[in-house]
Tab-separated table of C-alpha atoms and ligand atoms in Angstrom:
chain	number	residue	atom	x	y	z
M	1493	MET	CA	-44.084	-1.922	-120.974
M	1494	THR	CA	-45.607	-2.723	-124.370
M	1495	ILE	CA	-45.674	-6.449	-125.088
M	1496	PRO	CA	-44.227	-7.270	-128.518
M	1497	LEU	CA	-46.809	-9.033	-130.682
M	1498	ARG	CA	-44.466	-11.063	-132.814
M	1499	THR	CA	-47.292	-12.739	-134.716
M	1500	VAL	CA	-50.468	-11.080	-135.991
M	1501	ILE	CA	-53.129	-13.253	-137.630
M	1502	ILE	CA	-55.583	-11.684	-140.093
M	1503	PRO	CA	-58.473	-14.026	-140.917
M	1504	ALA	CA	-59.702	-13.142	-144.420
M	1505	ALA	CA	-61.309	-16.352	-145.694
M	1506	GLY	CA	-64.955	-15.395	-145.117
M	1507	GLN	CA	-67.392	-15.440	-148.007
M	1508	GLY	CA	-68.742	-11.884	-147.569
M	1509	THR	CA	-72.356	-13.029	-147.961
M	1510	ARG	CA	-73.757	-9.871	-146.282
M	1511	LEU	CA	-72.178	-7.792	-149.032
M	1512	LEU	CA	-73.507	-9.634	-152.064
M	1513	PRO	CA	-73.532	-8.807	-154.960
M	1514	LEU	CA	-70.404	-6.643	-154.334
M	1515	THR	CA	-68.529	-9.719	-153.175
M	1516	ARG	CA	-69.562	-12.020	-155.979
M	1517	VAL	CA	-66.070	-11.818	-157.509
M	1518	VAL	CA	-64.284	-9.234	-155.315
M	1519	PRO	CA	-63.305	-10.329	-151.772
M	1520	LYS	CA	-64.824	-8.076	-149.106
M	1521	GLU	CA	-61.318	-7.284	-147.864
M	1522	MET	CA	-60.551	-5.654	-151.275
M	1523	LEU	CA	-63.583	-3.362	-151.314
M	1524	PRO	CA	-62.737	0.343	-151.165
M	1525	VAL	CA	-62.707	2.551	-148.117
M	1526	TYR	CA	-62.401	5.783	-150.159
M	1527	ASP	CA	-58.835	5.433	-151.440
M	1528	ARG	CA	-57.642	2.039	-150.298
M	1529	PRO	CA	-59.032	-1.452	-149.707
M	1530	VAL	CA	-60.411	-2.577	-146.343
M	1531	LEU	CA	-57.440	-4.945	-145.883
M	1532	GLN	CA	-54.879	-2.149	-146.025
M	1533	PHE	CA	-55.974	-0.816	-142.614
M	1534	ALA	CA	-55.448	-4.213	-141.012
M	1535	ILE	CA	-51.975	-4.505	-142.511
M	1536	GLU	CA	-51.036	-1.025	-141.243
M	1537	GLU	CA	-52.324	-1.874	-137.790
M	1538	ALA	CA	-50.328	-5.125	-137.667
M	1539	VAL	CA	-47.189	-3.169	-138.689
M	1540	ALA	CA	-47.906	-0.519	-136.021
M	1541	ALA	CA	-48.086	-3.345	-133.436
M	1542	CYS	CA	-44.516	-4.293	-134.485
M	1543	ALA	CA	-45.442	-7.692	-135.859
M	1544	GLU	CA	-42.552	-9.793	-137.099
M	1545	ARG	CA	-44.828	-12.141	-138.962
M	1546	ILE	CA	-48.305	-11.533	-140.352
M	1547	VAL	CA	-50.311	-14.635	-141.140
M	1548	ILE	CA	-53.247	-14.060	-143.503
M	1549	ILE	CA	-55.864	-16.751	-143.685
M	1550	ILE	CA	-57.491	-16.819	-147.121
M	1551	HIS	CA	-59.855	-19.038	-149.076
M	1552	PRO	CA	-58.559	-20.549	-152.391
M	1553	SER	CA	-61.040	-18.288	-154.276
M	1554	LYS	CA	-59.516	-15.157	-152.737
M	1555	THR	CA	-55.893	-15.302	-153.957
M	1556	VAL	CA	-56.266	-11.751	-155.275
M	1557	ILE	CA	-55.510	-10.733	-151.659
M	1558	ARG	CA	-52.095	-12.346	-152.046
M	1559	ASP	CA	-51.597	-10.633	-155.431
M	1560	TYR	CA	-52.483	-7.257	-153.879
M	1561	LEU	CA	-49.757	-7.607	-151.233
M	1562	GLN	CA	-47.030	-8.717	-153.628
M	1563	PRO	CA	-44.289	-6.090	-154.121
M	1564	ASP	CA	-44.542	-4.583	-157.589
M	1565	PRO	CA	-41.309	-2.660	-158.218
M	1566	ASP	CA	-41.826	-2.656	-162.018
M	1567	ARG	CA	-45.194	-0.871	-161.780
M	1568	ILE	CA	-43.805	1.555	-159.178
M	1569	GLY	CA	-40.814	2.303	-161.431
M	1570	ARG	CA	-43.081	2.936	-164.430
M	1571	VAL	CA	-45.362	5.275	-162.476
M	1572	ARG	CA	-42.347	7.198	-161.190
M	1573	LEU	CA	-40.866	7.399	-164.657
M	1574	SER	CA	-44.090	9.011	-165.866
M	1575	GLY	CA	-43.472	11.710	-163.229
M	1576	LYS	CA	-46.359	10.719	-160.953
M	1577	ASP	CA	-44.579	10.256	-157.637
M	1578	GLN	CA	-47.762	11.080	-155.717
M	1579	LEU	CA	-49.330	7.945	-157.208
M	1580	ALA	CA	-46.216	5.789	-156.728
M	1581	ASP	CA	-45.833	6.547	-153.036
M	1582	PRO	CA	-49.034	4.803	-151.882
M	1583	LEU	CA	-48.010	1.789	-153.937
M	1584	THR	CA	-44.750	1.479	-152.010
M	1585	ARG	CA	-46.711	1.490	-148.740
M	1586	ILE	CA	-49.070	-1.410	-149.606
M	1587	GLY	CA	-46.806	-4.236	-148.489
M	1588	VAL	CA	-45.248	-4.927	-145.125
M	1589	GLY	CA	-41.652	-3.968	-145.920
M	1590	ASP	CA	-38.482	-5.913	-145.433
M	1591	GLY	CA	-38.041	-7.622	-142.103
M	1592	ILE	CA	-41.677	-8.710	-141.733
M	1593	ASP	CA	-42.655	-12.211	-142.832
M	1594	LEU	CA	-45.941	-12.398	-144.744
M	1595	VAL	CA	-47.454	-15.913	-144.638
M	1596	PHE	CA	-50.616	-17.000	-146.470
M	1597	VAL	CA	-52.548	-20.015	-145.208
M	1598	MET	CA	-55.514	-21.522	-146.978
M	1599	GLN	CA	-58.737	-22.257	-145.087
M	1600	ASP	CA	-60.565	-24.470	-147.595
M	1601	ASP	CA	-63.874	-24.804	-145.678
M	1602	PRO	CA	-65.743	-22.049	-143.833
M	1603	LEU	CA	-65.595	-23.741	-140.450
M	1604	GLY	CA	-65.595	-20.522	-138.381
M	1605	LEU	CA	-63.329	-17.852	-136.931
M	1606	GLY	CA	-61.907	-20.207	-134.330
M	1607	HIS	CA	-60.934	-22.678	-137.007
M	1608	ALA	CA	-59.382	-19.873	-139.140
M	1609	VAL	CA	-57.162	-18.797	-136.219
M	1610	LEU	CA	-56.214	-22.453	-135.597
M	1611	CYS	CA	-55.072	-22.721	-139.255
M	1612	ALA	CA	-52.240	-20.272	-138.340
M	1613	ALA	CA	-50.966	-22.453	-135.451
M	1614	PRO	CA	-47.952	-23.930	-137.305
M	1615	TYR	CA	-46.663	-20.421	-138.145
M	1616	VAL	CA	-47.019	-18.730	-134.769
M	1617	LEU	CA	-43.864	-17.354	-133.103
M	1618	PRO	CA	-43.461	-17.672	-129.300
M	1619	GLY	CA	-45.354	-15.128	-127.168
M	1620	PRO	CA	-48.852	-13.655	-127.195
M	1621	ILE	CA	-50.611	-13.537	-130.566
M	1622	GLY	CA	-52.436	-10.570	-132.107
M	1623	VAL	CA	-55.553	-11.094	-134.195
M	1624	ILE	CA	-57.165	-8.439	-136.417
M	1625	LEU	CA	-60.544	-8.992	-138.068
M	1626	PRO	CA	-60.173	-6.768	-141.134
M	1627	ASP	CA	-63.955	-6.077	-141.421
M	1628	ASP	CA	-63.689	-4.028	-138.277
M	1629	VAL	CA	-61.880	-0.868	-139.407
M	1630	VAL	CA	-60.865	1.261	-136.450
M	1631	PHE	CA	-59.819	4.910	-136.901
M	1632	GLY	CA	-57.822	6.632	-134.177
M	1633	LEU	CA	-54.634	5.457	-132.519
M	1634	PRO	CA	-53.793	1.998	-133.911
M	1635	CYS	CA	-56.120	-0.249	-131.901
M	1636	LEU	CA	-53.932	-3.343	-131.500
M	1637	ALA	CA	-50.955	-1.242	-130.413
M	1638	GLN	CA	-53.183	0.492	-127.791
M	1639	MET	CA	-54.069	-2.977	-126.473
M	1640	ALA	CA	-50.463	-4.172	-126.474
M	1641	ALA	CA	-49.508	-1.160	-124.335
M	1642	ALA	CA	-52.115	-2.171	-121.715
M	1643	TYR	CA	-51.797	-5.984	-122.009
M	1644	GLN	CA	-50.441	-7.932	-119.025
M	1645	SER	CA	-51.376	-11.628	-119.375
M	1646	GLY	CA	-54.083	-14.025	-120.501
M	1647	HIS	CA	-56.478	-12.986	-123.259
M	1648	MET	CA	-57.494	-9.433	-124.087
M	1649	VAL	CA	-60.329	-8.467	-126.519
M	1650	ALA	CA	-61.189	-4.991	-127.796
M	1651	ALA	CA	-64.603	-3.823	-126.539
M	1652	MET	CA	-67.283	-1.193	-127.059
M	1653	THR	CA	-70.689	-0.578	-125.549
M	1654	VAL	CA	-73.594	-1.315	-127.901
M	1655	PRO	CA	-77.359	-0.752	-127.614
M	1656	ARG	CA	-79.075	-3.696	-125.921
M	1657	SER	CA	-81.035	-4.304	-129.121
M	1658	ASP	CA	-77.734	-5.031	-130.933
M	1659	THR	CA	-76.212	-7.531	-128.507
M	1660	ALA	CA	-77.242	-10.555	-130.653
M	1661	LYS	CA	-74.792	-9.372	-133.347
M	1662	TYR	CA	-71.628	-9.592	-131.217
M	1663	GLY	CA	-69.616	-11.547	-128.706
M	1664	ILE	CA	-70.794	-10.126	-125.356
M	1665	PHE	CA	-68.709	-9.962	-122.175
M	1666	ALA	CA	-69.728	-10.859	-118.638
M	1667	PRO	CA	-67.971	-8.088	-116.621
M	1668	MET	CA	-66.816	-8.902	-113.050
M	1669	GLY	CA	-68.052	-5.547	-111.731
M	1670	LEU	CA	-68.455	-1.958	-112.653
M	1671	SER	CA	-65.317	-0.358	-114.108
M	1672	ASP	CA	-64.637	2.981	-115.720
M	1673	SER	CA	-61.145	2.115	-116.783
M	1674	ARG	CA	-60.173	1.048	-120.270
M	1675	SER	CA	-59.201	-2.479	-119.102
M	1676	VAL	CA	-62.254	-4.337	-117.667
M	1677	ARG	CA	-61.830	-7.718	-116.022
M	1678	VAL	CA	-64.491	-10.113	-117.292
M	1679	SER	CA	-65.390	-13.634	-116.244
M	1680	GLY	CA	-66.358	-14.816	-119.683
M	1681	MET	CA	-68.057	-14.024	-122.966
M	1682	VAL	CA	-70.799	-15.476	-125.084
M	1683	GLU	CA	-71.090	-15.416	-128.865
M	1684	LYS	CA	-74.152	-13.617	-130.242
M	1685	PRO	CA	-76.485	-14.311	-127.279
M	1686	PRO	CA	-80.170	-14.569	-128.220
M	1687	HIS	CA	-82.244	-11.467	-127.443
M	1688	GLY	CA	-82.887	-11.016	-123.756
M	1689	THR	CA	-80.011	-13.252	-122.589
M	1690	ALA	CA	-76.940	-10.954	-123.026
M	1691	PRO	CA	-74.882	-10.699	-119.810
M	1692	SER	CA	-74.097	-7.015	-120.542
M	1693	THR	CA	-73.953	-4.498	-123.376
M	1694	LEU	CA	-70.135	-4.667	-123.582
M	1695	ALA	CA	-69.412	-6.153	-127.028
M	1696	ALA	CA	-66.344	-7.626	-128.642
M	1697	VAL	CA	-64.651	-5.783	-131.545
M	1698	GLY	CA	-62.308	-7.666	-133.857
M	1699	ARG	CA	-58.982	-7.130	-132.126
M	1700	TYR	CA	-57.520	-9.788	-129.849
M	1701	ILE	CA	-54.305	-10.417	-127.921
M	1702	LEU	CA	-54.308	-14.121	-127.114
M	1703	ASP	CA	-52.156	-16.208	-124.858
M	1704	ALA	CA	-50.481	-18.840	-127.060
M	1705	ARG	CA	-52.398	-21.576	-125.190
M	1706	ILE	CA	-55.471	-20.558	-127.248
M	1707	MET	CA	-54.303	-22.912	-130.015
M	1708	ASP	CA	-54.597	-25.996	-127.755
M	1709	THR	CA	-57.994	-24.833	-126.610
M	1710	LEU	CA	-59.131	-24.350	-130.196
M	1711	THR	CA	-58.179	-27.931	-131.090
M	1712	ARG	CA	-60.716	-29.024	-128.436
M	1713	THR	CA	-63.459	-26.465	-129.213
M	1714	LYS	CA	-66.584	-27.940	-130.779
M	1715	ALA	CA	-68.765	-26.103	-133.293
M	1716	GLY	CA	-70.958	-23.533	-131.550
M	1717	ARG	CA	-73.230	-20.782	-132.766
M	1718	GLY	CA	-74.024	-21.091	-136.482
M	1719	GLY	CA	-72.448	-24.554	-136.556
M	1720	GLU	CA	-68.996	-22.897	-136.645
M	1721	VAL	CA	-65.949	-23.186	-134.367
M	1722	GLN	CA	-66.137	-19.877	-132.462
M	1723	LEU	CA	-63.069	-18.041	-131.196
M	1724	THR	CA	-65.345	-16.582	-128.488
M	1725	ASP	CA	-66.082	-20.102	-127.111
M	1726	ALA	CA	-62.359	-20.938	-126.857
M	1727	ILE	CA	-61.618	-17.646	-125.090
M	1728	ALA	CA	-64.547	-18.170	-122.727
M	1729	SER	CA	-63.373	-21.671	-121.835
M	1730	ASP	CA	-59.825	-20.388	-121.118
M	1731	ALA	CA	-61.324	-17.719	-118.818
M	1732	ALA	CA	-61.666	-20.488	-116.217
M	1733	HIS	CA	-57.833	-20.459	-115.743
M	1734	LEU	CA	-56.482	-17.393	-117.575
M	1735	PRO	CA	-57.282	-13.702	-116.959
M	1736	LEU	CA	-59.672	-12.268	-119.541
M	1737	THR	CA	-59.733	-8.538	-120.148
M	1738	ALA	CA	-62.102	-6.467	-122.313
M	1739	PHE	CA	-60.281	-3.370	-123.522
M	1740	ARG	CA	-62.283	-0.222	-124.260
M	1741	PHE	CA	-60.149	1.211	-127.038
M	1742	ALA	CA	-60.056	4.878	-128.050
M	1743	GLY	CA	-61.270	5.416	-131.616
M	1744	ASN	CA	-64.151	4.824	-133.990
M	1745	ARG	CA	-65.010	1.408	-135.289
M	1746	TYR	CA	-66.725	0.847	-138.653
M	1747	ASP	CA	-68.287	-2.545	-139.531
M	1748	CYS	CA	-67.025	-2.852	-143.097
M	1749	GLY	CA	-68.917	-6.111	-143.404
M	1750	THR	CA	-72.041	-3.996	-144.070
M	1751	PHE	CA	-72.854	-1.479	-146.818
M	1752	GLU	CA	-73.563	1.257	-144.253
M	1753	GLY	CA	-70.227	0.660	-142.434
M	1754	LEU	CA	-68.258	0.693	-145.697
M	1755	LEU	CA	-69.844	3.977	-146.736
M	1756	ALA	CA	-69.358	5.612	-143.306
M	1757	ALA	CA	-65.704	4.434	-143.182
M	1758	GLY	CA	-65.176	5.832	-146.698
M	1759	VAL	CA	-66.481	9.230	-145.708
M	1760	ALA	CA	-64.344	9.214	-142.539
M	1761	GLN	CA	-61.271	8.245	-144.550
M	1762	GLN	CA	-61.989	11.046	-147.009
M	1763	THR	CA	-62.148	13.523	-144.150
M	1764	LYS	CA	-58.971	12.063	-142.624
M	1765	ARG	CA	-57.162	12.612	-145.920
M	1766	GLY	CA	-58.297	16.221	-145.805
M	1767	GLU	CA	-60.022	15.899	-149.149
M	1768	SER	CA	-63.582	16.429	-148.110
M	1769	HIS	CA	-63.795	19.899	-149.585
M	1770	ARG	CA	-61.888	19.188	-152.711
M	1771	ALA	CA	-64.099	19.899	-155.725
M	1772	PRO	CA	-64.506	16.889	-158.013
M	1773	ALA	CA	-62.254	17.059	-161.021
M	1774	SER	CA	-64.261	18.367	-163.962
M	1775	ASN	CA	-63.800	15.092	-165.845
M	1776	SER	CA	-64.968	12.927	-162.953
M	1777	ILE	CA	-68.619	13.752	-163.529
M	1778	ILE	CA	-70.036	12.797	-166.878
M	1779	ARG	CA	-72.889	15.111	-167.766
M	1780	ASP	CA	-75.550	14.171	-170.229
M	1781	THR	CA	-74.550	16.109	-173.329
M	1782	SER	CA	-77.017	14.474	-175.711
M	1783	PRO	CA	-78.700	16.995	-178.066
M	1784	GLU	CA	-82.062	16.157	-176.415
M	1785	HIS	CA	-80.729	17.075	-172.980
M	1786	MET	CA	-78.990	20.219	-174.198
M	1787	SER	CA	-82.139	21.519	-175.827
M	1788	GLU	CA	-84.094	21.094	-172.577
M	1789	GLY	CA	-81.823	23.614	-170.883
M	1790	HIS	CA	-82.469	26.226	-173.556
M	1791	GLY	CA	-86.223	25.955	-173.565
D	2110	G1P	C1	-66.954	-11.699	-134.938
D	2110	G1P	C2	-66.817	-12.299	-133.530
D	2110	G1P	C3	-67.736	-11.553	-132.557
D	2110	G1P	C4	-67.368	-10.072	-132.571
D	2110	G1P	C5	-67.478	-9.526	-134.013
D	2110	G1P	C6	-66.978	-8.085	-134.079
D	2110	G1P	O1	-68.260	-11.961	-135.389
D	2110	G1P	O2	-67.166	-13.663	-133.612
D	2110	G1P	O3	-67.566	-12.047	-131.250
D	2110	G1P	O4	-68.240	-9.382	-131.750
D	2110	G1P	O5	-66.662	-10.316	-134.918
D	2110	G1P	O6	-67.084	-7.576	-135.367
D	2110	G1P	P1	-68.685	-11.773	-136.955
D	2110	G1P	O7	-69.183	-10.371	-137.095
D	2110	G1P	O8	-67.465	-11.996	-137.810
D	2110	G1P	O9	-69.787	-12.769	-137.201
């Protein structure tokens, strides 16, 4: 039976340093993946997991995220009136629809992912909590809903195998034994282990289903790697008394916190939309029509 994830938290307060200068004024969650911003995929995944409340953690400099999600019936009406329903339809799908609470919480200081999740504590409904890191765009069946269908108890974190040379970039699991199944019991996890110390090559991807007790644990979790309060450390400490499962999801994950990931996700989204072979509109490419250029062509 699929566990309902009544609350889904989307941490979106990070500074996007790896994507400078793109993120100098535009939050990384608003950067384009072909035809929609990175954040849109996280919202759709939270809705697919049947969230009743979505809590988005933002920084005071990133209120454009809140603006983006505001319903805009006037604009939709104007676009429809101009006869462009095909443009109006995606606008109607941006938000979360009636019946889902959208809550914005400010994280003023960049104290880490664990701290960001803790900021949502006053707004969490009873039951296990979903967390989506929007930088990790996953194409395929909605990842959090896949996890909810397999979740039983304790904490569950999405997982993928990475090359050993990449383990220092991720939270890495300590599996309890060999397992071919999607759900792998693990004894703990470690955030971005230094080279040569990773307990495995099974890495955390930014989707979590957390037992509500995580909030208490986070209040006691001290700053860890990078001087930040790490969600990984709180999960690892709970693993002493709660089951911890790594879930090998089906689908492709794109790290949209990097230029390469953004580009690859954009191309995949274009293919998904079935538009890869569409010729560019003639007015979307500006050719150099200066007299100098024209004369070159005619020798
Ligand atoms: C976060 C988590 C890390 C996880 C990663 C997945 O790190 O802390 O455990 O492996 O997301 O993208 P970040 O990349 O935000 O530093």
